[in-house]
Coordinates of C-alpha atoms in Angstrom, one line a residue:
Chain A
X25 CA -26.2 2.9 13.6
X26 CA -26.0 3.4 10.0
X27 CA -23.6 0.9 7.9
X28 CA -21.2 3.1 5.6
X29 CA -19.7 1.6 2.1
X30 CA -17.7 3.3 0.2
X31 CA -18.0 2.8 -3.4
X32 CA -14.1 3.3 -4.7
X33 CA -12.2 1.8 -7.4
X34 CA -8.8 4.6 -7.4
X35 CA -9.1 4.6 -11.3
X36 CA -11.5 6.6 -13.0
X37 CA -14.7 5.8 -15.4
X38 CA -14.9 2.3 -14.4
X39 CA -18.5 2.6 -12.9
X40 CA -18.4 4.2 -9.3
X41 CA -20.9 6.5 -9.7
X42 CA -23.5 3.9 -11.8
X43 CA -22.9 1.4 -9.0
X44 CA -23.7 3.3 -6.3
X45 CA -27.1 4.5 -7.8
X46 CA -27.9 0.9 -8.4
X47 CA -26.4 -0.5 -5.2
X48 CA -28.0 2.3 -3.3
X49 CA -31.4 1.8 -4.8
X50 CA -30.8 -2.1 -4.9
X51 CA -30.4 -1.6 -0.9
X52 CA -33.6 0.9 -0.5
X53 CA -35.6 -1.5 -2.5
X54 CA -35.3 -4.3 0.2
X55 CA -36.9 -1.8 2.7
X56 CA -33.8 -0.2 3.9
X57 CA -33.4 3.7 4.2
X58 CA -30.8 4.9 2.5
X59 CA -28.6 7.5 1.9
X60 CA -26.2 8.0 -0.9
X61 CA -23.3 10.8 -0.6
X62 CA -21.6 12.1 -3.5
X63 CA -17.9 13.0 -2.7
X64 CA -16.8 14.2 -5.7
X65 CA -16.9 18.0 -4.8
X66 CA -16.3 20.1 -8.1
X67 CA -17.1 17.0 -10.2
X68 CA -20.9 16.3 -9.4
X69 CA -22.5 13.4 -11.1
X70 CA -24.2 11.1 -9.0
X71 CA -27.5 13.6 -9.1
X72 CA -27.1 13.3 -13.5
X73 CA -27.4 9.7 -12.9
X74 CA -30.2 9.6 -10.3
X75 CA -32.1 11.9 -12.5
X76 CA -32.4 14.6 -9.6
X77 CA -30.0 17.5 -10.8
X78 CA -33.1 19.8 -11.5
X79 CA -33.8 19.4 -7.5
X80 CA -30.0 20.5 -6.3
X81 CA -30.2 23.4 -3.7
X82 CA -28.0 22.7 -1.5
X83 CA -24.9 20.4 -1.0
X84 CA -22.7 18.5 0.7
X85 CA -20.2 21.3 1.5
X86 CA -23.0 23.9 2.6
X87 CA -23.8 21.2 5.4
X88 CA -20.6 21.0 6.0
X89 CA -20.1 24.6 6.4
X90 CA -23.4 24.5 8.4
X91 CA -25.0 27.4 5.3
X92 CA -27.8 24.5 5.4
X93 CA -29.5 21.8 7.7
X94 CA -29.3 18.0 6.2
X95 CA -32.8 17.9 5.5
X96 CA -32.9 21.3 3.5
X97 CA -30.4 19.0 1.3
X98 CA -30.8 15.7 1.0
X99 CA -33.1 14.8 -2.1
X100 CA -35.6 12.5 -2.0
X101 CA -35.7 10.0 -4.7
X102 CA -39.0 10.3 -6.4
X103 CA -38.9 6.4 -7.9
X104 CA -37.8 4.7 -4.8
X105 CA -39.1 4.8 -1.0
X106 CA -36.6 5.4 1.4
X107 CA -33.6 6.9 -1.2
X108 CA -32.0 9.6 -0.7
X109 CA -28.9 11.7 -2.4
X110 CA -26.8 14.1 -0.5
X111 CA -25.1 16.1 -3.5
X112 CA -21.7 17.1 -4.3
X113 CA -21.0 20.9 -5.1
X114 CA -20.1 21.9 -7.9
X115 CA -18.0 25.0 -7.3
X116 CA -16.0 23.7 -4.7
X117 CA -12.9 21.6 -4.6
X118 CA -12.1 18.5 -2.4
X119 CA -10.2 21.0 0.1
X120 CA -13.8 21.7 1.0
X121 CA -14.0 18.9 3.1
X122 CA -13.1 18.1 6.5
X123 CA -12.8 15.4 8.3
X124 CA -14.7 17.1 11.5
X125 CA -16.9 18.1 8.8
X126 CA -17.6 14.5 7.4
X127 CA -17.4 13.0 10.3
X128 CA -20.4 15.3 11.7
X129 CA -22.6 14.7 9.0
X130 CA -22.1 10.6 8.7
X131 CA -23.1 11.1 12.5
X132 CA -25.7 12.8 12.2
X133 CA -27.0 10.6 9.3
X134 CA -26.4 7.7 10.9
X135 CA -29.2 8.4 13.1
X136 CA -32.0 8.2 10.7
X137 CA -30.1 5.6 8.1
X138 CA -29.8 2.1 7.8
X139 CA -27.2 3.1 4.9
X140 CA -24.8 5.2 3.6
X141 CA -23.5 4.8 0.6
X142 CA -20.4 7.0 0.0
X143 CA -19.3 7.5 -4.0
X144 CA -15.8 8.6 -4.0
X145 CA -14.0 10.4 -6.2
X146 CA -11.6 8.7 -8.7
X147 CA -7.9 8.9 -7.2
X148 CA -6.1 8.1 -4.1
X149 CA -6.2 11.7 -2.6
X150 CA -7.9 14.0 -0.7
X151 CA -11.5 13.5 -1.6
X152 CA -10.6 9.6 -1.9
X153 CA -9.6 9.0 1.4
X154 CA -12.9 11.2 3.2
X155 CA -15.1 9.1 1.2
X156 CA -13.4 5.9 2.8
X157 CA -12.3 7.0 6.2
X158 CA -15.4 6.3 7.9
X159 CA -16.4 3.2 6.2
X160 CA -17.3 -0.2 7.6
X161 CA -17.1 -2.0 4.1
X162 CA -15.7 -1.0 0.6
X163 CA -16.9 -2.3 -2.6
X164 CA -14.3 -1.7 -5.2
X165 CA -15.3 -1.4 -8.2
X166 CA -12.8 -2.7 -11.1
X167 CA -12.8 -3.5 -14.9
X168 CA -10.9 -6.4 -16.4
X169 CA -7.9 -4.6 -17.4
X170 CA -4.4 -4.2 -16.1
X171 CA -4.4 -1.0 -15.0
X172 CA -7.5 -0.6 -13.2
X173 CA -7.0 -4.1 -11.3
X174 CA -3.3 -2.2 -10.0
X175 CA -5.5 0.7 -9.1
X176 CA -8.1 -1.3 -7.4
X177 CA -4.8 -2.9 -5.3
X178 CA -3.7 0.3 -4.8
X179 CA -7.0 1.5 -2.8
X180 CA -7.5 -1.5 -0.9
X181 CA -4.4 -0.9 0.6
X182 CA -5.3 2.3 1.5
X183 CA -8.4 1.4 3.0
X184 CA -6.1 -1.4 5.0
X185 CA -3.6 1.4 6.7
X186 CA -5.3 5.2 6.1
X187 CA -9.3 4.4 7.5
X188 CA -10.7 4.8 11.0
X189 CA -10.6 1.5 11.4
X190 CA -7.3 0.4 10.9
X191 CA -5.7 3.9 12.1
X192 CA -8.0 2.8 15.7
X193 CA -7.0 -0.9 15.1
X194 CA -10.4 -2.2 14.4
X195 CA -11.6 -5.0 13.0
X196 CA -10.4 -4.0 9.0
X197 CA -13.2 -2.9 6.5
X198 CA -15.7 -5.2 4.7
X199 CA -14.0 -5.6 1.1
X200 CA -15.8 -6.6 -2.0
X201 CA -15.1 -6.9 -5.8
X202 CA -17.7 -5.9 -8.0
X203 CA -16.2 -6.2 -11.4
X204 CA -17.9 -4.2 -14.0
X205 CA -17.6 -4.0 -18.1
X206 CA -17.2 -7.3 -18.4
X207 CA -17.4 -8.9 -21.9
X208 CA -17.1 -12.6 -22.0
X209 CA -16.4 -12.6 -25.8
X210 CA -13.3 -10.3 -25.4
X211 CA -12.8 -12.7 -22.3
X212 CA -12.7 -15.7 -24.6
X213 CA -10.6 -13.9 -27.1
X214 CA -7.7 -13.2 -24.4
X215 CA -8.0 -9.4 -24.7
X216 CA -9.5 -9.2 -21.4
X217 CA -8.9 -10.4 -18.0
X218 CA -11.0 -13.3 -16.7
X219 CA -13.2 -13.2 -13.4
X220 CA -10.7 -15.7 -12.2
X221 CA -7.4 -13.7 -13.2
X222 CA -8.5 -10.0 -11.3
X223 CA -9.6 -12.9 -8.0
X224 CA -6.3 -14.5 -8.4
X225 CA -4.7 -10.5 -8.6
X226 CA -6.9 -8.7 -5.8
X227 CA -7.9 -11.6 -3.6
X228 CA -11.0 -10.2 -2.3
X229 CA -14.0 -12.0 -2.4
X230 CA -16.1 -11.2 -5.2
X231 CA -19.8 -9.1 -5.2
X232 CA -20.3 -9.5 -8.3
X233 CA -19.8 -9.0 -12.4
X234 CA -21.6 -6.8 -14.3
X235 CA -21.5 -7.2 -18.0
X236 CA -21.1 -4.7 -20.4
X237 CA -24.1 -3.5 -21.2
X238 CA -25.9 -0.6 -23.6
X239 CA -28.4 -0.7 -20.5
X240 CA -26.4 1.2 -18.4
X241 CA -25.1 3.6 -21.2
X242 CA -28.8 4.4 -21.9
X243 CA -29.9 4.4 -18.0
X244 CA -27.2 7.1 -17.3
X245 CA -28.5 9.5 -19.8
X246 CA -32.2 8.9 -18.7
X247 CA -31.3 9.7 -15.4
X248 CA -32.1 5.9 -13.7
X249 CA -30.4 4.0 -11.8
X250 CA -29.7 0.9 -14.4
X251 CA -30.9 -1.6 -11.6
X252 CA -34.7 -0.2 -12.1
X253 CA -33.8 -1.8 -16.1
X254 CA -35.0 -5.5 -14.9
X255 CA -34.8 -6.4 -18.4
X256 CA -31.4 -5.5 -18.9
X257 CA -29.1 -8.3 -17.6
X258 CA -26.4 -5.7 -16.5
X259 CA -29.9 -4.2 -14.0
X260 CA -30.1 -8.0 -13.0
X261 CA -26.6 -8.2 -12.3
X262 CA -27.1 -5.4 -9.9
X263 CA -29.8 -6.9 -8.5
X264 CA -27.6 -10.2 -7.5
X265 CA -24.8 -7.9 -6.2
X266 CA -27.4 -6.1 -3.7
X267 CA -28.9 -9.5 -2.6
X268 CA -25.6 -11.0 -2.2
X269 CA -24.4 -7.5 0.4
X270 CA -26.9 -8.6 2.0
X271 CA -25.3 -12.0 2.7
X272 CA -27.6 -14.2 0.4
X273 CA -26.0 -16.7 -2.2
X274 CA -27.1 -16.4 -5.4
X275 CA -24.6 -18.0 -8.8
X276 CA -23.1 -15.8 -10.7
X277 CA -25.1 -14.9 -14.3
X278 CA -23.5 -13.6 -17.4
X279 CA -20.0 -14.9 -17.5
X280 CA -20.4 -17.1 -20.7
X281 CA -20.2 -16.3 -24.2
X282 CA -24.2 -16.2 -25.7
X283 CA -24.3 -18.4 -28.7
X284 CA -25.9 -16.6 -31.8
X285 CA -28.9 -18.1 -32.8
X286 CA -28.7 -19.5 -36.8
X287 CA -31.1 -16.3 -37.8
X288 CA -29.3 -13.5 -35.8
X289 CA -26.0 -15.0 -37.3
X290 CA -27.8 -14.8 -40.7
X291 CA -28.8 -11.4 -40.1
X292 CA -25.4 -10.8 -39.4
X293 CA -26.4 -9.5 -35.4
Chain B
X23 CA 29.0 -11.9 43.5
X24 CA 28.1 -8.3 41.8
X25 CA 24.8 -6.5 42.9
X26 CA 25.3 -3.8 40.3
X27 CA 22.5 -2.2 38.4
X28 CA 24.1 -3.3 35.0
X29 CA 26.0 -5.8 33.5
X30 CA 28.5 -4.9 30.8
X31 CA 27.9 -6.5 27.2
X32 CA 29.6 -6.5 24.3
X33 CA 27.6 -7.1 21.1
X34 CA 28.3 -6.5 17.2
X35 CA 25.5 -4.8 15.5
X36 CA 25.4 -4.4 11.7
X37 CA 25.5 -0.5 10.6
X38 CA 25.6 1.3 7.4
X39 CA 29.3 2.1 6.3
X40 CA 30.2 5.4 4.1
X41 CA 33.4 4.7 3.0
X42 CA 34.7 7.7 1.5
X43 CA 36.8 7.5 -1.3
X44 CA 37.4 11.0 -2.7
X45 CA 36.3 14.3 -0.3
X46 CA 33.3 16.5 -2.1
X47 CA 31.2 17.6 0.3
X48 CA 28.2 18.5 -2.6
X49 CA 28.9 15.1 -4.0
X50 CA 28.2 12.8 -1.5
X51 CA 25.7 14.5 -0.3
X52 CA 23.7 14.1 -3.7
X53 CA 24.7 10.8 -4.1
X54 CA 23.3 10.0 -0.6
X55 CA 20.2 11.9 -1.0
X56 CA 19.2 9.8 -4.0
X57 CA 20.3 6.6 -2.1
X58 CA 17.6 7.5 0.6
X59 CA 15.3 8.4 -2.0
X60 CA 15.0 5.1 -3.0
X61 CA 14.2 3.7 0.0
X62 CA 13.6 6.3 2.7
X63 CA 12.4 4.3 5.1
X64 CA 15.4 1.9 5.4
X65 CA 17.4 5.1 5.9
X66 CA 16.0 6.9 8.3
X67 CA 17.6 7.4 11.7
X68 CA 19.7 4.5 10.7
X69 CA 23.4 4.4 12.3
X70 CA 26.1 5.1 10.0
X71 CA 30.1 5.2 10.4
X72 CA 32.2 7.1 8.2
X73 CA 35.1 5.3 6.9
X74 CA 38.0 7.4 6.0
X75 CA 40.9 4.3 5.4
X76 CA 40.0 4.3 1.9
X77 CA 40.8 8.0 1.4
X78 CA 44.0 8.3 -0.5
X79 CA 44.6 12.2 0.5
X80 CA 44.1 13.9 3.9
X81 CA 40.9 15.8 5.0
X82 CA 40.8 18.9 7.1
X83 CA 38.7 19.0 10.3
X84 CA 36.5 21.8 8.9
X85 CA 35.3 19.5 6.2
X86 CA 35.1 16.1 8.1
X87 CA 32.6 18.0 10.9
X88 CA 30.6 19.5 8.3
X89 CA 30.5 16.1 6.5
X90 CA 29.3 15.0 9.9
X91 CA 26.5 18.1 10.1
X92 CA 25.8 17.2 6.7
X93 CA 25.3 13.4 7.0
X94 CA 23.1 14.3 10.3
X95 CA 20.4 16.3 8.2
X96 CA 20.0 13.9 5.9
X97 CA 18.7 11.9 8.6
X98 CA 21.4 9.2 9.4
X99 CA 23.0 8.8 12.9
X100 CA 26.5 9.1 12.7
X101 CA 27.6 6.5 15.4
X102 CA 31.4 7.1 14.6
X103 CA 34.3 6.9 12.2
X104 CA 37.2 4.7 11.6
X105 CA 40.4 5.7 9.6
X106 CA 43.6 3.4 9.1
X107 CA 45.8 3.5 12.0
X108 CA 49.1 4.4 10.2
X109 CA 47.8 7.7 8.6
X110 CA 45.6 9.2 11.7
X111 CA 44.9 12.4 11.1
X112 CA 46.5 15.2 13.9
X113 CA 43.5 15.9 15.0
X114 CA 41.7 13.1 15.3
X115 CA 41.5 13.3 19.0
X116 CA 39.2 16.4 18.3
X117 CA 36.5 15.0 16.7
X118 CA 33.2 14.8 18.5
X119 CA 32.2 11.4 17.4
X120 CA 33.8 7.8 18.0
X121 CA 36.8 6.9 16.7
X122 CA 36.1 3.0 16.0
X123 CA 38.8 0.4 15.4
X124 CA 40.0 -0.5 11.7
X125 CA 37.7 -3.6 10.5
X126 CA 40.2 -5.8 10.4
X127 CA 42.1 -5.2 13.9
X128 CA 38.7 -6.3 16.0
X129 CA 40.2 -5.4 19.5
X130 CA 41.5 -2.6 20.9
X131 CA 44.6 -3.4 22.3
X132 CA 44.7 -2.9 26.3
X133 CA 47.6 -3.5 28.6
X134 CA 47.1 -6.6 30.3
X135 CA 45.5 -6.9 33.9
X136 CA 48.4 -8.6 35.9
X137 CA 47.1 -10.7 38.9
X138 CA 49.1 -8.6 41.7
X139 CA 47.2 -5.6 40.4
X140 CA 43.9 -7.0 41.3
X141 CA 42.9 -7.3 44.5
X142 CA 42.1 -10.6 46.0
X143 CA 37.8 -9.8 46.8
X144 CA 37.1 -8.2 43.2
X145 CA 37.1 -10.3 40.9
X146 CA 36.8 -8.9 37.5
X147 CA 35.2 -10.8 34.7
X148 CA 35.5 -9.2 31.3
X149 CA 32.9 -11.5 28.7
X150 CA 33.0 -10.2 25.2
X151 CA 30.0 -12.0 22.8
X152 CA 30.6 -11.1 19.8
X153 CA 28.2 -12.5 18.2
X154 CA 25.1 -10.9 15.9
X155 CA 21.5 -10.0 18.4
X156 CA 18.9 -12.1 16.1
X157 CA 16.1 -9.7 14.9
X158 CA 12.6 -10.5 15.8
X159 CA 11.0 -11.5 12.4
X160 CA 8.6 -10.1 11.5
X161 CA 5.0 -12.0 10.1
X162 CA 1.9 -10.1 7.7
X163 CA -1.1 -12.0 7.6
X164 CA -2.4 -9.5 4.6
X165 CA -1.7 -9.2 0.8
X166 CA 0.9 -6.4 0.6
X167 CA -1.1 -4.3 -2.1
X168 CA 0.3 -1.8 -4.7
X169 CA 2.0 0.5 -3.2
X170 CA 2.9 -0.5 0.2
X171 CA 6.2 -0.9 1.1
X172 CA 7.1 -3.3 4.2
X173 CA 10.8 -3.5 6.0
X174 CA 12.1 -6.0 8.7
X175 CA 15.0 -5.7 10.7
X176 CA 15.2 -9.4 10.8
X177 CA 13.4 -11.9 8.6
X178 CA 10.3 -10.8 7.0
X179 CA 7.8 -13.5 6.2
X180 CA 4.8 -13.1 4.3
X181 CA 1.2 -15.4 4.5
X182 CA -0.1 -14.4 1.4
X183 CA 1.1 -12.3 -1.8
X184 CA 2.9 -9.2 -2.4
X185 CA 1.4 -7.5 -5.3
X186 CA 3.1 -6.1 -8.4
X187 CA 4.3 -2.2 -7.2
X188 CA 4.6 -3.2 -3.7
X189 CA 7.9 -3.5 -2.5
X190 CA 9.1 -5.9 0.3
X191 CA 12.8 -5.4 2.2
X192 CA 14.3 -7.5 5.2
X193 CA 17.9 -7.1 6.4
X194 CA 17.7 -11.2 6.5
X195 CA 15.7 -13.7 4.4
X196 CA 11.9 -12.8 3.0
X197 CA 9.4 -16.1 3.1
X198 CA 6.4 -15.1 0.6
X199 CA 3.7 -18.0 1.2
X200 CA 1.6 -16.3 -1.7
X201 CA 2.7 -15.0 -5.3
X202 CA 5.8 -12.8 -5.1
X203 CA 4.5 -10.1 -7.6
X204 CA 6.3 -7.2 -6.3
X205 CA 9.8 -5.7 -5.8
X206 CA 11.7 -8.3 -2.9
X207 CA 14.9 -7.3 -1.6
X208 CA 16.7 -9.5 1.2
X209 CA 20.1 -8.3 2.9
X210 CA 19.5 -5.0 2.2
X211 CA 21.7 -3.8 5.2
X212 CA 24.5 -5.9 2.7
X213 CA 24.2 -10.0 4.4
X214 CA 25.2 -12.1 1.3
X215 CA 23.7 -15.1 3.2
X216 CA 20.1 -13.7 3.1
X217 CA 17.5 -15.5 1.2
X218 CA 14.7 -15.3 -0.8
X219 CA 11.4 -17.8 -1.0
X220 CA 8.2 -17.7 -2.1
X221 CA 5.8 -19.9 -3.8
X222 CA 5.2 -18.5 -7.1
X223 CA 8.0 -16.4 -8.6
X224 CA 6.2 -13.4 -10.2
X225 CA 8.6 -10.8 -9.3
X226 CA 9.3 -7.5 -10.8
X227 CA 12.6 -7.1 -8.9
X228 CA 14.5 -9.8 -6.3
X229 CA 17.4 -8.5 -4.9
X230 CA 20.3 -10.2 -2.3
X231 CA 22.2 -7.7 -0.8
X232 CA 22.2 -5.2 -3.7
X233 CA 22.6 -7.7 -6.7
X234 CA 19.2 -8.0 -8.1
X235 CA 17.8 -9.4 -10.7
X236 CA 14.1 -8.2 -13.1
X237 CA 11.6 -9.7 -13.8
X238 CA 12.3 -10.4 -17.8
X239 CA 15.4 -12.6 -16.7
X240 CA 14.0 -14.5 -14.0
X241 CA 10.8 -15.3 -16.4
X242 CA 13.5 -17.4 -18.1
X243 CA 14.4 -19.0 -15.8
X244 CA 11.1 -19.7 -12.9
X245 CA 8.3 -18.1 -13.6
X246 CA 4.6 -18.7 -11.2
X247 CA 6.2 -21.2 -10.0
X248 CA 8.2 -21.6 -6.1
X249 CA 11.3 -20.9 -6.1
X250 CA 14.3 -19.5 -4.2
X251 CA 17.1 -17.1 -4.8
X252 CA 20.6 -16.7 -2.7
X253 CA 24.2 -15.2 -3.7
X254 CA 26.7 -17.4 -5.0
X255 CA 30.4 -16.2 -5.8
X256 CA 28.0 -12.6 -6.1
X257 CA 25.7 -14.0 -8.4
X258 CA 22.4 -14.7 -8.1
X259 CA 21.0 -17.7 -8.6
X260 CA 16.8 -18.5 -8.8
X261 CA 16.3 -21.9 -8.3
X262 CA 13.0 -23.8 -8.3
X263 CA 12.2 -25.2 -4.9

């Protein structure tokens, strides 16, 4: 049996889609296979981001619709063993899926997986709640700012009464923080919220923090998952979250304030 | 001494009350639909009685069933009416609901049971508790997150926060072992005795029985910090604990 996260966050733009490319590939890269479903039907981007959109044929809702087998559609990923991407389309809307549907394919999945990642759509409707209905954990993805940490709030109780598991009174879903765009200058200027303030706010335990980064920027428009960037410190930061899903402990990186050096500061860096 | 199937009780149970001031059969019904709008969940199926003592001019039949039809779609249980002895309407022994004492005369009067009427193996024992059926409380384990809205019959308490947007309601006291971010409103069904505490006063709304309070006064007074609100002369008071 395949393990299904959800990536979700309820607000938009805050990094769902870039965390479940690294997460995803973070996960394959340890040896596990690996799926990763894109659940934003009419808005497709997680194939963009993987650098595979030249390779779309088929998608999600054409298996759903049974117009395709799963392994006319899933893509392989060509940098990583093991990763694949099960793509949204792009002409449908979120009315397009079902949960029959969904629920077949996660089965069927499930069979050859060790993971599923699901990326959800921004929102708390329709195409929000099939990407989390199934899952066994969430990792909500939130930035340190007012309204996304009330969003984030929002979907965990959503994932707390409207999933599988709580509507069958199961044990509740896995929940992580993975808190993304953080800048610990604006941080230690007061204009954004502290890794302690969105804890204090969500109280989940946290995956991770990934600071804001030009790495990721620039990964997204190459088409790679920004974890493959093992120079960037955001890629790194990716790297901890995976290892720490996986139930290692590792400190958390990147929280401080970097002193400038006396010749960047005289450059004016 | 019995073997019946039964036992009679009496109890006292707390309803809503309509008291109807001026007849408008549109206007009440807005008025209500809004109410419920605010908080649906409290309303629905709840019991109501109509109160007519208040009205200073008669109502036809027509227009008190139709109130009752009315009332009935909106979702409420009309458990029965009341109207003030000395003006009872003709027909009042038409109407198809309950006709309930005044609230201040408690008892029906009844003829009293003389001991040569009763026969010498019955004995008849008439017990009347008056006295309120305490509501099991009710206890979340979980953050109550944005959006969520939780109601207990009885007292609600709460193990760990209530987050800003979500809204907490009890018909008694609400306990919030956490950070009250939230809306909390205690005695909503109108007890003035109902209470509110929690261990750090973050609120965006506490309310006792309808008189409430936001979260730019009470920052005055005790912010993220515990504290405690009750009714006093029908004011509130926040108090640190």
């Amino acid at each position: 049996m395949a393990k299904i996260i959800v990536v979700t966050s309820g607000k938009g733009g805050v990094g769902k889609t870039t965390s479940s490319a690294a997460i995803g590939t973070g996960i394959a890269l340890k040896g596990h296979k690996t799926v990763i479903i894109d659940f934003d039907v009419g808005l497709r981007n997680l194939d963009l981001i993987m650098g595979c959109e030249r390779r779309v044929v088929y998608d999600f809702v054409n298996v759903i619709n049974k117009e395709a087998t799963l392994s006319q559609t899933l893509i392989k990923d060509k940098r990583t063993k093991g990763l694949f991407i099960l793509p949204a389309s792009q002409t449908r809307d979120k009315d397009a899926l079902t949960i029959e549907g969904v629920q077949e394919v996660l089965e069927e999945l499930s069979k050859e997986f060790d993971y599923i990642i699901c990326d959800s759509p921004a929102g708390i409707e329709k195409g929000a709640q099939m990407a989390l209905y199934f899952a066994d954990a969430a990792i909500v993805v939130t930035n340190p700012e007012v309204s996304s940490v009330r969003d984030s709030d929002r979907i965990l109780g959503i994932l707390q009464s409207k999933s599988k598991r709580a509507e069958e009174g199961k044990e509740p879903i896995e929940e992580h923080l993975l808190l993304t765009r953080y800048h610990p200058e604006r941080v230690a200027l007061g204009e954004m919220l502290s890794v302690s303030d969105v804890e204090d706010i969500l109280a989940i335990p946290l995956l991770g923090v990934i600071p804001e980064s030009e790495a990721v920027l620039k990964a997204s428009n190459q088409g790679t998952p920004v974890i493959l960037e093992t120079e960037s410190e955001a890629g790194l930061a990716y790297t901890d979250a995976v290892d720490r899903l996986m139930g290692e402990e590792k400190p958390l990186r990147f929280l401080e304030v970097q002193k400038k050096g006396f010749i960047k500061r005289l450059l004016g860096g | 001494m019995t073997d019946s199937g039964f036992q009679l009780k009496g109890s006292v149970v707390t309803t809503i009350l309509l008291e109807i001031r001026s007849f408008s059969l549109e206007g009440i019904v807005t008025q209500l639909e809004k109410k419920i709008a605010q908080v649906p969940n409290f309303f629905n199926q709840a019991p109501i009685i109509i109160d007519l003592s208040k009205m200073k001019r008669g109502i036809r039949i027509e227009d008190f069933e139709a109130l009752i039809t009315a009332i009935s779609t909106l979702g409420l249980s009309v458990i029965g009416w009341r109207c003030d002895p000395d003006s009872l309407p003709v027909w009042h022994a038409q109407v198809s609901i309950a006709l309930l004492p005044a609230s201040k005369a408690r008892a029906i009067n009844m003829a009293p049971v003389t001991s040569a009427e009763v026969s010498p193996d019955v004995v008849v024992k008439t017990v009347v508790e008056e006295k309120l059926i305490p509501q099991a409380t009710k206890v979340i384990t979980k953050p109550i997150r944005s959006g969520q809205q939780v109601y207990a019959e009885g007292d609600l308490i709460v193990l760990t926060q209530v987050s800003a947007g979500a809204e907490v309601l009890a018909d008694g006291n609400i306990h919030v072992y956490g950070a009250l971010r939230g809306r909390a409103l205690a005695g909503v069904k109108g007890d003035t005795e109902a209470r509110i505490f929690c261990k750090s006063m973050e609120a965006e709304l506490v309310s006792i029985a309808g008189n409430f309070m936001l979260s730019d006064a009470l920052q005055k007074i005790v912010w993220k910090d515990s504290a405690q609100v009750y009714l006093a002369d029908e004011q509130l008071e926040v108090v640190p604990l």
